[in-house]
XYZ file of C-alpha atoms in Angstrom:
341
model
C -19.975 0.255 -21.794
C -21.618 -2.357 -19.567
C -19.803 -3.676 -16.532
C -20.875 -7.120 -15.361
C -20.933 -8.062 -11.737
C -21.090 -4.545 -10.234
C -22.691 -4.767 -6.794
C -26.062 -3.176 -6.376
C -24.706 -1.069 -3.526
C -22.565 1.062 -5.858
C -23.514 4.556 -4.807
C -26.050 6.270 -7.046
C -25.316 4.014 -9.968
C -28.319 3.363 -12.138
C -27.212 0.435 -14.191
C -23.925 -1.312 -14.842
C -21.856 1.339 -16.534
C -18.263 2.542 -16.404
C -19.587 5.920 -15.288
C -20.309 4.372 -11.894
C -16.584 4.500 -11.172
C -16.075 8.087 -12.365
C -16.463 9.712 -8.966
C -15.105 13.202 -9.696
C -18.245 15.277 -10.078
C -16.938 18.842 -10.353
C -14.512 20.557 -12.680
C -12.441 21.725 -9.706
C -11.918 18.119 -8.592
C -10.840 17.066 -12.073
C -8.422 19.992 -12.388
C -6.964 19.186 -8.977
C -6.406 15.529 -9.867
C -4.915 16.422 -13.251
C -2.583 18.979 -11.638
C -1.398 16.573 -8.941
C -0.816 13.784 -11.465
C 0.969 16.143 -13.846
C 3.330 17.548 -11.212
C 4.039 14.289 -9.381
C 4.287 12.249 -12.573
C 6.632 14.654 -14.369
C 8.916 15.067 -11.353
C 8.918 11.316 -10.736
C 9.974 10.497 -14.296
C 12.685 13.167 -14.299
C 14.110 12.291 -10.881
C 14.106 8.516 -11.345
C 15.611 8.867 -14.820
C 18.372 10.948 -13.241
C 18.929 8.225 -10.620
C 19.255 5.581 -13.350
C 21.718 7.768 -15.243
C 23.815 8.411 -12.133
C 23.949 4.711 -11.288
C 24.809 3.369 -14.739
C 27.181 6.186 -15.670
C 29.442 5.378 -12.732
C 31.453 2.111 -12.736
C 31.525 2.203 -8.944
C 27.746 1.999 -8.569
C 26.485 0.034 -11.563
C 28.477 -3.049 -10.523
C 27.059 -3.199 -7.001
C 23.983 -5.392 -6.352
C 22.644 -2.754 -3.947
C 22.373 -0.210 -6.742
C 20.949 -2.779 -9.153
C 18.024 -3.133 -6.756
C 17.727 0.650 -6.477
C 17.766 0.808 -10.287
C 14.895 -1.679 -10.350
C 13.009 0.541 -7.913
C 13.627 3.618 -10.067
C 12.563 1.804 -13.250
C 9.387 0.538 -11.581
C 8.543 4.053 -10.401
C 9.063 5.455 -13.903
C 6.782 2.858 -15.483
C 4.198 3.288 -12.741
C 4.174 7.051 -13.254
C 3.717 6.831 -17.008
C 1.021 4.145 -16.989
C -0.793 5.415 -13.902
C -0.944 9.058 -14.968
C -2.091 8.270 -18.515
C -4.798 5.785 -17.510
C -5.924 7.583 -14.334
C -6.251 11.017 -15.916
C -7.913 9.611 -19.035
C -10.492 7.767 -16.938
C -11.268 10.229 -14.133
C -10.600 13.590 -15.814
C -11.536 13.014 -19.452
C -14.054 10.242 -18.639
C -12.549 8.023 -21.300
C -14.511 4.815 -21.830
C -13.554 4.039 -25.427
C -11.755 0.809 -24.546
C -12.719 -2.781 -23.955
C -12.597 -4.824 -20.777
C -9.319 -6.374 -21.930
C -7.757 -2.965 -22.612
C -8.780 -1.664 -19.200
C -7.438 -4.749 -17.404
C -4.212 -4.465 -19.395
C -3.738 -0.889 -18.169
C -4.592 -1.907 -14.621
C -2.165 -4.812 -14.877
C 0.596 -2.437 -15.957
C 0.000 -0.186 -12.954
C -0.233 -3.209 -10.658
C 2.987 -4.698 -12.037
C 4.933 -1.457 -11.658
C 3.840 -0.652 -8.132
C 4.263 -4.284 -7.024
C 7.762 -4.324 -8.537
C 8.555 -1.097 -6.707
C 7.541 -2.623 -3.394
C 9.326 -5.900 -4.156
C 12.497 -4.012 -5.101
C 12.432 -2.438 -1.657
C 12.184 -5.924 -0.174
C 15.241 -7.102 -2.117
C 17.107 -3.985 -1.057
C 16.172 -4.632 2.567
C 17.456 -8.199 2.333
C 20.628 -6.962 0.627
C 21.277 -4.457 3.439
C 20.535 -7.105 6.062
C 23.099 -9.511 4.575
C 25.643 -6.729 4.108
C 25.412 -5.637 7.736
C 24.839 -8.979 9.475
C 27.399 -10.989 7.449
C 29.867 -8.473 5.980
C 32.700 -10.987 5.516
C 30.505 -13.254 3.359
C 28.533 -10.547 1.569
C 30.468 -10.623 -1.715
C 30.126 -14.409 -1.904
C 26.424 -14.434 -1.054
C 25.306 -11.394 -3.069
C 26.872 -11.561 -6.513
C 25.760 -9.613 -9.589
C 24.531 -12.828 -11.192
C 22.329 -13.638 -8.215
C 21.096 -10.056 -8.136
C 20.027 -10.214 -11.803
C 18.327 -13.596 -11.215
C 16.458 -12.171 -8.224
C 15.309 -9.190 -10.283
C 14.148 -11.449 -13.114
C 12.115 -13.547 -10.679
C 10.745 -10.379 -9.067
C 9.499 -8.812 -12.304
C 8.214 -12.129 -13.632
C 6.219 -12.809 -10.469
C 4.774 -9.277 -10.343
C 3.748 -9.433 -14.015
C 2.125 -12.860 -13.530
C 0.102 -11.794 -10.479
C -0.966 -8.551 -12.167
C -2.100 -10.353 -15.327
C -4.461 -12.760 -13.522
C -7.557 -10.555 -14.026
C -6.747 -10.283 -17.724
C -6.305 -14.052 -17.934
C -9.731 -14.738 -16.455
C -9.790 -13.931 -12.743
C -12.286 -11.093 -13.097
C -15.891 -10.644 -12.047
C -17.216 -10.816 -15.621
C -15.697 -14.209 -16.410
C -16.454 -15.674 -12.981
C -19.852 -13.958 -12.627
C -18.824 -12.871 -9.140
C -18.922 -9.655 -7.122
C -16.893 -6.762 -8.535
C -14.918 -4.352 -6.452
C -16.494 -0.964 -5.782
C -13.146 0.717 -6.507
C -11.981 -0.939 -9.739
C -14.073 -1.983 -12.768
C -13.980 -5.699 -13.650
C -11.821 -6.561 -10.619
C -13.050 -9.476 -8.538
C -13.297 -8.831 -4.790
C -11.431 -12.050 -4.025
C -8.548 -11.058 -6.294
C -8.382 -7.638 -4.637
C -8.316 -9.330 -1.228
C -5.469 -11.565 -2.355
C -3.477 -8.635 -3.752
C -3.941 -6.688 -0.506
C -2.758 -9.699 1.519
C 0.308 -10.061 -0.725
C 1.102 -6.354 -0.330
C 0.755 -6.546 3.447
C 3.036 -9.598 3.546
C 5.677 -7.725 1.529
C 5.405 -4.723 3.845
C 5.670 -6.995 6.871
C 8.799 -8.685 5.499
C 10.399 -5.326 4.726
C 9.644 -3.987 8.208
C 10.983 -7.192 9.787
C 14.203 -7.017 7.753
C 14.746 -3.350 8.516
C 14.189 -3.930 12.215
C 17.245 -6.179 12.181
C 19.125 -3.773 9.910
C 18.592 -0.902 12.353
C 19.587 -3.076 15.300
C 22.837 -4.072 13.584
C 23.390 -0.511 12.415
C 23.245 0.717 16.002
C 25.786 -1.943 16.956
C 28.070 -0.784 14.131
C 27.787 2.841 15.185
C 28.788 1.945 18.740
C 31.670 -0.200 17.439
C 32.933 2.559 15.157
C 32.877 5.101 17.979
C 35.016 2.793 20.140
C 37.476 1.668 17.464
C 37.612 4.640 15.108
C 41.400 4.846 15.142
C 42.022 1.141 14.536
C 39.593 -0.044 11.902
C 40.546 2.133 8.892
C 38.905 1.030 5.641
C 36.601 -1.424 7.392
C 35.278 1.507 9.407
C 34.544 3.439 6.220
C 32.797 0.441 4.650
C 30.600 -0.086 7.680
C 29.751 3.613 7.826
C 28.590 3.439 4.196
C 26.430 0.401 4.998
C 24.872 2.158 7.970
C 24.241 5.289 5.868
C 22.547 3.334 3.111
C 20.504 1.354 5.621
C 19.195 4.565 7.191
C 18.449 5.942 3.741
C 16.337 2.935 2.831
C 14.514 3.074 6.153
C 13.502 6.616 5.222
C 12.285 5.279 1.861
C 10.251 2.630 3.695
C 8.728 5.203 6.056
C 7.620 7.335 3.106
C 6.239 4.221 1.390
C 4.108 3.268 4.396
C 2.808 6.815 4.880
C 1.862 7.148 1.200
C 0.318 3.700 0.782
C -1.508 3.372 4.116
C -4.581 5.468 3.116
C -5.014 3.525 -0.132
C -4.649 0.118 1.528
C -6.988 1.056 4.380
C -9.714 2.129 1.947
C -9.192 -1.020 -0.145
C -9.618 -3.196 2.933
C -12.642 -1.200 4.039
C -14.264 -1.611 0.605
C -14.152 -5.402 0.973
C -16.091 -5.460 4.231
C -18.370 -2.430 3.937
C -20.092 -0.188 1.444
C -18.275 2.905 0.273
C -19.988 6.255 0.063
C -19.377 8.608 -2.843
C -17.278 10.764 -0.535
C -14.949 7.863 0.371
C -14.578 6.899 -3.257
C -13.510 10.458 -4.062
C -11.076 10.324 -1.140
C -9.661 7.099 -2.585
C -9.133 8.782 -5.965
C -7.140 11.590 -4.360
C -5.242 9.221 -2.053
C -4.166 7.250 -5.123
C -2.009 10.217 -6.142
C 0.014 9.663 -2.945
C 1.502 6.609 -4.666
C 2.990 9.001 -7.222
C 4.229 11.218 -4.399
C 6.052 8.219 -2.941
C 7.727 7.524 -6.275
C 8.709 11.191 -6.522
C 10.203 11.388 -3.017
C 12.378 8.257 -3.279
C 15.041 9.789 -5.599
C 15.199 12.915 -3.420
C 16.076 10.719 -0.457
C 18.809 9.004 -2.507
C 20.315 12.340 -3.505
C 20.278 13.602 0.070
C 21.496 10.424 1.780
C 23.656 8.421 -0.648
C 27.208 9.767 -0.757
C 28.023 7.867 -3.964
C 25.008 9.195 -5.855
C 25.610 12.619 -4.359
C 29.175 12.585 -5.659
C 28.021 11.443 -9.086
C 25.418 14.208 -9.163
C 28.035 16.829 -8.299
C 30.302 15.519 -11.061
C 27.459 15.759 -13.566
C 26.711 19.346 -12.551
C 30.420 20.242 -12.654
C 30.781 18.766 -16.129
C 27.669 20.599 -17.283
C 28.992 23.912 -15.934
C 32.354 23.363 -17.643
C 30.653 22.603 -20.953
C 28.433 25.639 -20.574
C 31.407 27.826 -19.757
C 33.390 26.389 -22.678
C 30.545 27.086 -25.081
C 30.376 30.680 -23.883
C 34.133 31.099 -24.382
C 34.263 29.345 -27.772
C 35.739 31.128 -30.835
C 32.291 31.406 -32.362
C 30.968 33.153 -29.290
C 34.037 35.417 -29.181
C 33.742 36.357 -32.866
C 30.067 37.036 -32.430
C 30.858 39.270 -29.498
C 33.518 41.152 -31.519
C 31.214 41.668 -34.505
C 28.510 43.012 -32.262
C 30.997 45.478 -30.792
C 32.081 46.628 -34.283
C 28.464 47.124 -35.369
C 27.835 49.107 -32.239
């Protein structure tokens, strides 16, 4: 399939073909990518699905705006895992090219929407934690469930709109402009704009969490001095501080996993990429899946409410398993086997 607008500096590409972007040259590289995507993708879907179940199965968590934003993050990670793994493995491992420009941009838009929504959900969560800690007396008035749902609707709508721009015409084929060396059909100017938007989101999250950590330290000092007097307010603040620290850990993992990809994207705009760097970019892309896989683990380790819900689920499962083993059918089966023996 021809690709219009591919720069002449695409490494070792003779002609404008989709194969120019298939940088995995050996079977070992393809097996490695497929294995990483399979493990990270499967674990990500399972873990984030478990997080959604824990949140919405508990009345105490599903009504809180904080956990609505975490649910949005989990849903975005699930969608990103499914779309990314299917399209990435099909393209790089199986060298699938049996789709049109529109189909490819639709897949890319799905991945872009999911990962952008994941990052934006972290931003909303950061703002939610900032309001909760900086203005605790007004938090319930400022952050209602209705406002949380409106914010999520705007978030997903904006991410879907930005991601669909290449499909709607902002691509190098329609504009007869320079294509990215990393993504077929993607205009370099669009990629630059998406990178800038991502960096702005990261900057806003870091700025919000800087204030969250500062207020959290103040709360810790206050709780140590007034532990005997504050009672329930002390417990509430401790939960806010715990959740704030949890989400800072999520942010740290996000930055570590996304930094290599963003650095290579920025580098591709200003300089030519060698075949080696393009292969590195393909492997670094799997770090985005690793980020989506690690997030639920952090929730389970740090969130007391989700931890309690998880323990209740395991306890209920063990009771059901024990009850099934001690059921009359199991007992009669055991007796009959003894008689036959």
